[in-house]
Coordinates of C-alpha atoms in Angstrom, one line a residue:
M3 CA 49.5 54.5 131.8
R4 CA 49.4 58.0 133.1
H5 CA 45.8 58.9 132.6
T6 CA 43.6 61.5 134.4
V7 CA 39.9 61.0 134.4
L8 CA 38.2 63.7 132.4
A9 CA 35.4 65.8 133.7
A10 CA 31.9 64.9 132.6
C11 CA 31.8 67.8 130.1
F12 CA 34.0 65.7 127.7
S13 CA 32.6 63.1 125.4
A14 CA 32.3 59.6 126.8
T15 CA 34.5 58.3 124.0
L16 CA 37.2 60.8 125.1
S17 CA 37.2 59.6 128.6
V18 CA 40.9 59.7 129.6
L19 CA 43.5 62.4 129.2
A20 CA 47.2 61.8 129.3
L21 CA 48.8 65.0 130.7
P22 CA 52.4 65.7 130.0
S23 CA 54.6 66.8 132.9
A24 CA 56.1 70.3 132.9
A25 CA 59.5 68.8 132.2
D26 CA 58.5 67.1 128.9
A27 CA 55.8 69.5 127.7
Q28 CA 58.2 71.5 125.5
Q29 CA 61.7 71.2 124.2
R30 CA 63.7 73.3 121.7
F31 CA 66.1 72.1 118.9
P32 CA 68.0 73.7 116.1
S33 CA 67.3 73.2 112.4
S34 CA 68.1 74.6 109.0
A35 CA 64.7 76.3 109.0
G36 CA 65.1 77.9 112.5
E37 CA 64.5 76.7 116.0
L38 CA 62.0 73.9 116.5
V39 CA 59.8 73.3 119.5
V40 CA 58.8 69.7 120.3
E41 CA 55.8 69.5 122.6
T42 CA 53.9 66.6 124.0
V43 CA 50.3 66.3 122.8
A44 CA 49.5 63.1 124.7
S45 CA 51.4 60.4 126.6
G46 CA 50.7 57.1 128.3
L47 CA 50.4 55.2 125.1
E48 CA 51.9 51.7 125.1
H49 CA 54.3 51.3 122.2
P50 CA 52.3 53.4 119.7
W51 CA 52.9 52.2 116.2
G52 CA 50.7 53.9 113.6
L53 CA 49.2 57.4 113.4
A54 CA 46.6 58.7 111.0
F55 CA 44.5 61.9 110.9
L56 CA 40.8 61.9 110.3
P57 CA 39.1 64.7 108.3
D58 CA 37.9 66.4 111.5
G59 CA 41.5 66.6 112.8
R60 CA 41.3 63.8 115.3
M61 CA 44.0 61.2 115.3
L62 CA 43.7 57.4 115.2
V63 CA 46.7 55.8 117.0
T64 CA 47.5 52.1 117.2
E65 CA 49.2 50.6 120.2
R66 CA 51.2 47.5 119.5
P67 CA 49.7 45.3 122.2
G68 CA 46.4 45.5 120.3
R69 CA 44.6 48.7 121.1
L70 CA 43.3 51.5 118.8
R71 CA 42.5 54.9 120.2
L72 CA 41.1 58.3 119.0
V73 CA 43.0 61.3 120.2
S74 CA 41.7 64.9 119.9
A75 CA 43.8 67.8 118.7
A76 CA 44.0 68.8 122.4
G77 CA 45.4 65.4 123.4
E78 CA 42.3 63.8 124.9
V79 CA 42.8 60.0 124.5
S80 CA 39.8 57.8 124.1
R81 CA 39.2 54.4 125.7
P82 CA 40.3 51.5 123.4
I83 CA 38.0 51.3 120.4
A84 CA 36.1 48.0 120.3
G85 CA 36.2 45.5 117.4
V86 CA 40.0 45.4 116.7
P87 CA 41.2 42.0 115.6
N88 CA 43.3 39.8 117.9
V89 CA 47.0 40.2 117.4
V90 CA 50.3 38.4 118.2
A91 CA 51.9 41.0 120.5
R92 CA 55.3 39.3 120.7
G93 CA 58.7 40.4 119.4
Q94 CA 58.0 42.9 116.6
G95 CA 54.4 41.7 116.2
G96 CA 51.2 43.4 117.3
L97 CA 48.7 46.0 116.0
L98 CA 50.7 47.9 113.4
D99 CA 49.5 50.6 110.9
V100 CA 46.2 52.3 110.5
A101 CA 44.8 54.1 107.4
P102 CA 41.4 55.7 106.9
D103 CA 39.7 55.1 103.6
P104 CA 40.3 57.9 101.1
Q105 CA 36.5 58.5 101.2
F106 CA 36.3 58.1 104.9
A107 CA 33.8 61.0 105.3
Q108 CA 31.3 58.8 103.3
S109 CA 32.4 55.2 104.0
R110 CA 33.9 55.5 107.6
L111 CA 36.1 52.6 106.7
I112 CA 39.3 52.1 108.6
Y113 CA 42.1 49.7 107.5
L114 CA 44.5 48.0 110.0
S115 CA 47.6 46.0 109.5
F116 CA 48.5 43.5 112.2
A117 CA 50.4 40.4 113.2
E118 CA 47.7 37.7 113.0
P119 CA 47.8 34.6 115.2
R120 CA 47.5 31.5 113.0
A121 CA 47.9 27.8 113.3
N122 CA 51.7 27.0 113.4
G123 CA 52.7 30.7 113.4
S124 CA 51.6 34.1 112.4
G125 CA 51.6 36.5 109.4
T126 CA 50.9 40.1 108.5
S127 CA 47.2 40.6 107.7
I128 CA 45.0 43.5 106.7
A129 CA 41.5 44.0 108.1
R130 CA 38.9 46.7 107.7
G131 CA 35.8 47.9 109.5
R132 CA 33.6 50.9 109.9
L133 CA 34.1 53.4 112.7
N134 CA 30.7 53.9 114.3
A135 CA 29.3 57.4 114.7
G136 CA 30.3 57.6 118.4
G137 CA 33.9 56.6 117.6
T138 CA 33.7 53.7 120.1
A139 CA 33.8 50.6 117.9
L140 CA 34.8 49.2 114.5
E141 CA 31.8 47.5 113.1
G142 CA 31.8 44.7 110.5
M143 CA 35.5 44.1 111.0
S144 CA 36.9 41.4 108.6
V145 CA 40.3 40.3 107.4
I146 CA 40.6 41.2 103.7
F147 CA 44.1 39.9 103.0
R148 CA 46.6 37.5 104.5
Q149 CA 50.4 37.4 103.8
M150 CA 51.2 33.8 102.9
P151 CA 52.8 31.5 103.9
T152 CA 52.3 31.5 107.7
I153 CA 55.7 31.5 109.4
N154 CA 56.6 30.7 113.0
S155 CA 58.5 33.9 113.7
N156 CA 57.9 37.1 115.8
M157 CA 60.0 39.3 113.5
H158 CA 59.8 41.4 110.3
F159 CA 56.1 41.9 109.8
G160 CA 56.5 45.3 108.0
S161 CA 54.0 47.0 107.7
R162 CA 52.8 50.3 106.3
L163 CA 49.5 51.0 104.5
V164 CA 49.4 53.7 101.8
F165 CA 46.5 54.4 99.4
D166 CA 47.6 55.4 95.9
R167 CA 45.8 57.9 93.7
T168 CA 43.7 55.2 92.1
G169 CA 42.3 54.0 95.4
A170 CA 44.5 50.9 95.5
L171 CA 46.3 50.1 98.8
F172 CA 50.0 49.5 99.0
V173 CA 51.0 47.1 101.8
T174 CA 54.5 46.5 102.9
V175 CA 55.3 43.1 104.4
G176 CA 58.6 41.9 105.8
D177 CA 60.6 38.8 105.1
R178 CA 59.9 37.3 108.6
F179 CA 63.7 37.4 109.3
S180 CA 64.2 33.6 109.3
Q181 CA 63.0 33.4 105.7
R182 CA 65.0 36.2 104.1
D183 CA 65.9 34.2 100.9
Q184 CA 62.2 34.1 100.2
A185 CA 62.2 37.8 99.4
Q186 CA 63.6 36.8 96.0
N187 CA 60.7 34.3 95.5
P188 CA 57.8 36.0 93.8
G189 CA 55.6 32.9 94.4
N190 CA 54.9 34.1 98.0
H191 CA 54.3 37.3 99.9
L192 CA 57.5 37.4 102.0
G193 CA 59.7 40.5 101.7
K194 CA 57.5 42.2 99.1
V195 CA 55.6 45.4 98.5
L196 CA 52.0 44.4 97.7
R197 CA 49.2 46.4 96.0
I198 CA 45.6 45.3 96.6
S199 CA 42.1 46.6 96.0
P200 CA 40.0 48.0 98.9
E201 CA 38.4 44.6 99.1
G202 CA 41.7 42.8 99.4
K203 CA 42.1 41.4 95.9
A204 CA 45.0 42.0 93.5
A205 CA 44.7 45.6 92.3
A206 CA 44.3 46.4 88.6
G207 CA 47.5 47.5 87.0
N208 CA 49.8 45.1 89.0
P209 CA 52.6 43.5 87.1
K210 CA 51.5 40.2 85.5
K211 CA 54.7 38.2 85.5
E212 CA 55.1 34.5 85.3
G213 CA 55.4 32.9 88.7
W214 CA 54.4 36.1 90.5
Q215 CA 51.6 36.2 93.0
P216 CA 49.0 38.6 91.6
E217 CA 49.1 40.9 94.7
I218 CA 52.9 41.6 94.3
W219 CA 54.1 45.0 93.2
S220 CA 57.8 44.6 93.7
I221 CA 60.2 42.0 95.3
G222 CA 63.5 41.9 97.2
H223 CA 62.6 43.9 100.3
R224 CA 63.6 43.1 103.8
N225 CA 61.4 45.0 106.3
V226 CA 59.7 48.2 105.1
Q227 CA 58.3 50.3 108.0
G228 CA 58.1 53.6 106.3
A229 CA 56.1 54.5 103.2
A230 CA 54.6 57.6 101.6
L231 CA 53.4 58.9 98.2
H232 CA 55.4 61.7 96.6
P233 CA 53.0 64.7 96.7
E234 CA 53.7 65.7 93.1
T235 CA 54.3 62.5 91.2
G236 CA 52.2 60.0 93.3
Q237 CA 55.2 57.6 93.3
L238 CA 55.5 55.4 96.4
W239 CA 58.7 56.0 98.4
T240 CA 59.8 53.5 101.1
A241 CA 62.2 53.4 104.1
E242 CA 63.5 49.9 104.7
H243 CA 65.4 48.3 107.5
G244 CA 68.7 46.7 106.5
A245 CA 70.7 44.4 108.8
R246 CA 74.0 46.0 110.2
G247 CA 74.0 48.9 107.8
G248 CA 72.2 49.1 104.5
D249 CA 68.9 50.8 105.6
E250 CA 67.5 52.0 102.3
V251 CA 65.2 54.5 100.7
N252 CA 63.6 53.1 97.5
T253 CA 60.9 54.1 95.0
P254 CA 59.3 50.6 94.3
K255 CA 58.1 50.3 90.8
A256 CA 55.9 47.6 89.3
G257 CA 57.7 44.3 88.5
L258 CA 61.1 45.4 89.8
N259 CA 63.5 43.6 92.1
Y260 CA 65.1 45.6 95.0
G261 CA 67.8 43.0 95.7
W262 CA 67.4 41.8 99.3
P263 CA 69.2 39.6 100.3
A264 CA 71.2 39.0 97.1
I265 CA 72.6 42.6 97.3
T266 CA 72.8 44.9 100.2
Y267 CA 75.0 47.6 101.7
G268 CA 74.8 45.9 105.1
I269 CA 76.3 42.9 106.8
D270 CA 74.8 40.3 109.1
Y271 CA 74.5 40.9 112.8
S272 CA 77.2 38.3 113.3
G273 CA 79.5 40.3 111.0
A274 CA 79.2 37.8 108.2
K275 CA 78.8 38.9 104.6
I276 CA 75.2 38.8 103.1
G277 CA 74.6 38.0 99.5
E278 CA 76.8 38.7 96.5
G279 CA 77.8 42.3 97.0
T280 CA 76.2 45.7 96.5
S281 CA 75.0 45.4 92.9
K282 CA 73.8 42.8 90.4
P283 CA 72.3 43.1 86.9
G284 CA 68.5 43.1 87.1
M285 CA 68.4 44.4 90.6
E286 CA 67.7 48.0 91.6
Q287 CA 69.9 50.3 93.6
P288 CA 68.5 52.3 96.5
L289 CA 68.1 56.0 96.1
F290 CA 69.8 56.5 99.5
Y291 CA 71.2 54.2 102.2
W292 CA 72.4 54.5 105.8
D293 CA 75.5 52.9 107.2
P294 CA 75.5 52.5 110.2
S295 CA 71.9 51.7 110.5
I296 CA 69.4 54.2 111.9
A297 CA 66.4 51.7 111.9
P298 CA 64.0 53.8 109.8
A299 CA 60.4 53.7 110.6
G300 CA 57.5 56.0 109.7
A301 CA 57.9 58.4 106.8
T302 CA 56.0 61.4 105.3
F303 CA 56.5 64.0 102.7
Y304 CA 56.2 67.6 103.8
T305 CA 53.6 69.7 101.8
G306 CA 52.7 72.4 104.3
Q307 CA 53.3 76.2 104.4
I308 CA 55.0 76.4 107.8
W309 CA 58.5 75.5 106.5
P310 CA 58.5 76.4 102.8
A311 CA 62.1 75.5 102.4
W312 CA 61.2 72.0 103.3
K313 CA 58.6 71.4 100.6
N314 CA 58.8 67.9 99.2
S315 CA 61.3 66.8 101.9
L316 CA 60.9 63.2 103.1
F317 CA 60.9 63.0 106.8
V318 CA 61.8 59.6 108.3
G319 CA 61.7 58.5 111.9
A320 CA 64.7 56.6 113.4
L321 CA 64.3 54.0 116.1
A322 CA 67.9 53.0 116.8
G323 CA 69.1 56.4 115.7
Q324 CA 66.6 58.2 118.0
M325 CA 66.1 61.2 115.7
L326 CA 64.1 62.6 112.9
I327 CA 65.8 62.7 109.5
R328 CA 64.9 65.1 106.7
L329 CA 65.9 64.1 103.2
S330 CA 65.7 66.9 100.6
T331 CA 64.6 65.6 97.2
Q332 CA 64.6 66.6 93.6
G333 CA 62.6 64.3 91.4
E334 CA 63.7 60.8 92.3
T335 CA 67.0 62.0 93.8
V336 CA 67.9 62.6 97.4
T337 CA 69.9 65.8 97.4
G338 CA 70.7 66.2 101.1
E339 CA 70.2 64.9 104.6
E340 CA 69.5 66.8 107.8
K341 CA 69.5 65.1 111.2
L342 CA 67.0 66.7 113.5
L343 CA 66.0 66.3 117.2
T344 CA 69.2 64.3 117.9
T345 CA 69.1 65.0 121.6
L346 CA 65.4 64.2 122.0
R347 CA 66.3 60.6 122.9
E348 CA 63.1 59.1 121.6
R349 CA 62.6 56.1 119.3
I350 CA 60.5 57.7 116.6
R351 CA 58.1 55.1 115.2
D352 CA 55.9 57.2 113.0
V353 CA 55.9 60.6 111.3
R354 CA 52.8 62.4 109.9
Q355 CA 52.0 65.9 108.7
G356 CA 49.0 67.3 110.6
P357 CA 46.2 69.4 109.1
D358 CA 47.8 72.4 110.9
G359 CA 51.0 72.0 108.8
Y360 CA 53.0 70.8 111.8
L361 CA 54.8 67.4 112.1
Y362 CA 53.5 64.8 114.5
L363 CA 55.7 62.0 115.8
L364 CA 55.0 58.8 117.8
S365 CA 57.6 57.7 120.3
D366 CA 58.0 54.0 120.7
D367 CA 58.1 53.4 124.4
A368 CA 56.1 51.7 127.2
N369 CA 55.0 55.3 128.0
G370 CA 54.8 56.4 124.4
K371 CA 53.9 59.9 123.3
I372 CA 52.4 61.9 120.5
L373 CA 54.8 64.7 119.9
R374 CA 54.1 67.9 117.8
V375 CA 57.0 69.7 116.0
R376 CA 56.5 73.4 115.3
P377 CA 58.6 76.5 114.8
A378 CA 59.6 78.4 117.9
R379 CA 57.5 81.6 118.3

């Protein structure tokens, strides 16, 4: 990684600085709200996956091989934070999302989702620990939830973490690719949106349906890697990978079935048909879908004052599509799509709104970056 040792005046926890080159420090792109500038905040991150802001404006960033770092607003990147659980860093597996507790200022709790190594395979797990005062270690780290059953696969782990307004934690988990039919089986955690308490138990208010595992919120999902709460309604919105075509935006509601793999707007990678068509009684339609696929990843709603015309727009990063997509919304309707940064040529893994009202992106690369999107001055 391209790191420069910081001078002694910096904190010991912020001991390395990834300096962008002059060529990639700033780029300009058109948009419906005027010209955008994309600038590199930090680089040298190995396949960064999840980004979260702390109350003091610093960023927590996961790297898929199994590292968690603190990054200052100026782009100073810490040494790896100690206490992160062991991960399976193969295929799509590794250290995935990160979410501070809603009461982080008091609790200092941090939640992580990750591909956990287990006997005879792996699975998506959720762990939490307390970030120490120096920001150098997670203390008391423990696994609070495990997706079951364990599967021998390195694919489709999900996984995004979103706290709802009650303090419960939404967890998206994939169908593990080889087990896609299990997304229709509510007796396990494969291909589901889950909702758990901060301690990892089934959250109060979950659907209580016969044959359903108590942590399940909704079923029939393939591999959700983008999730965010609507800023006005508090409803969860998700961005979900399809196969060839059929990437979806959904608003998962308690006890409902979102169709995968019985219904889909995509086809198999081989070109074969999947399921029974695009609709079926008792199964929900997506609010929006992409064909061809863009491989949607992180998602966030815009609530800032910088771009007032974009209020309540859902921004979604695209991996295969290598762009940022803005979906304008009205209630639970997608009213338009704008493709942004189409010549950036970066796989955008996560999207977050910063405390400054700008958008922050993670580029999924061996030399991954934190990118800031702001208006041109």
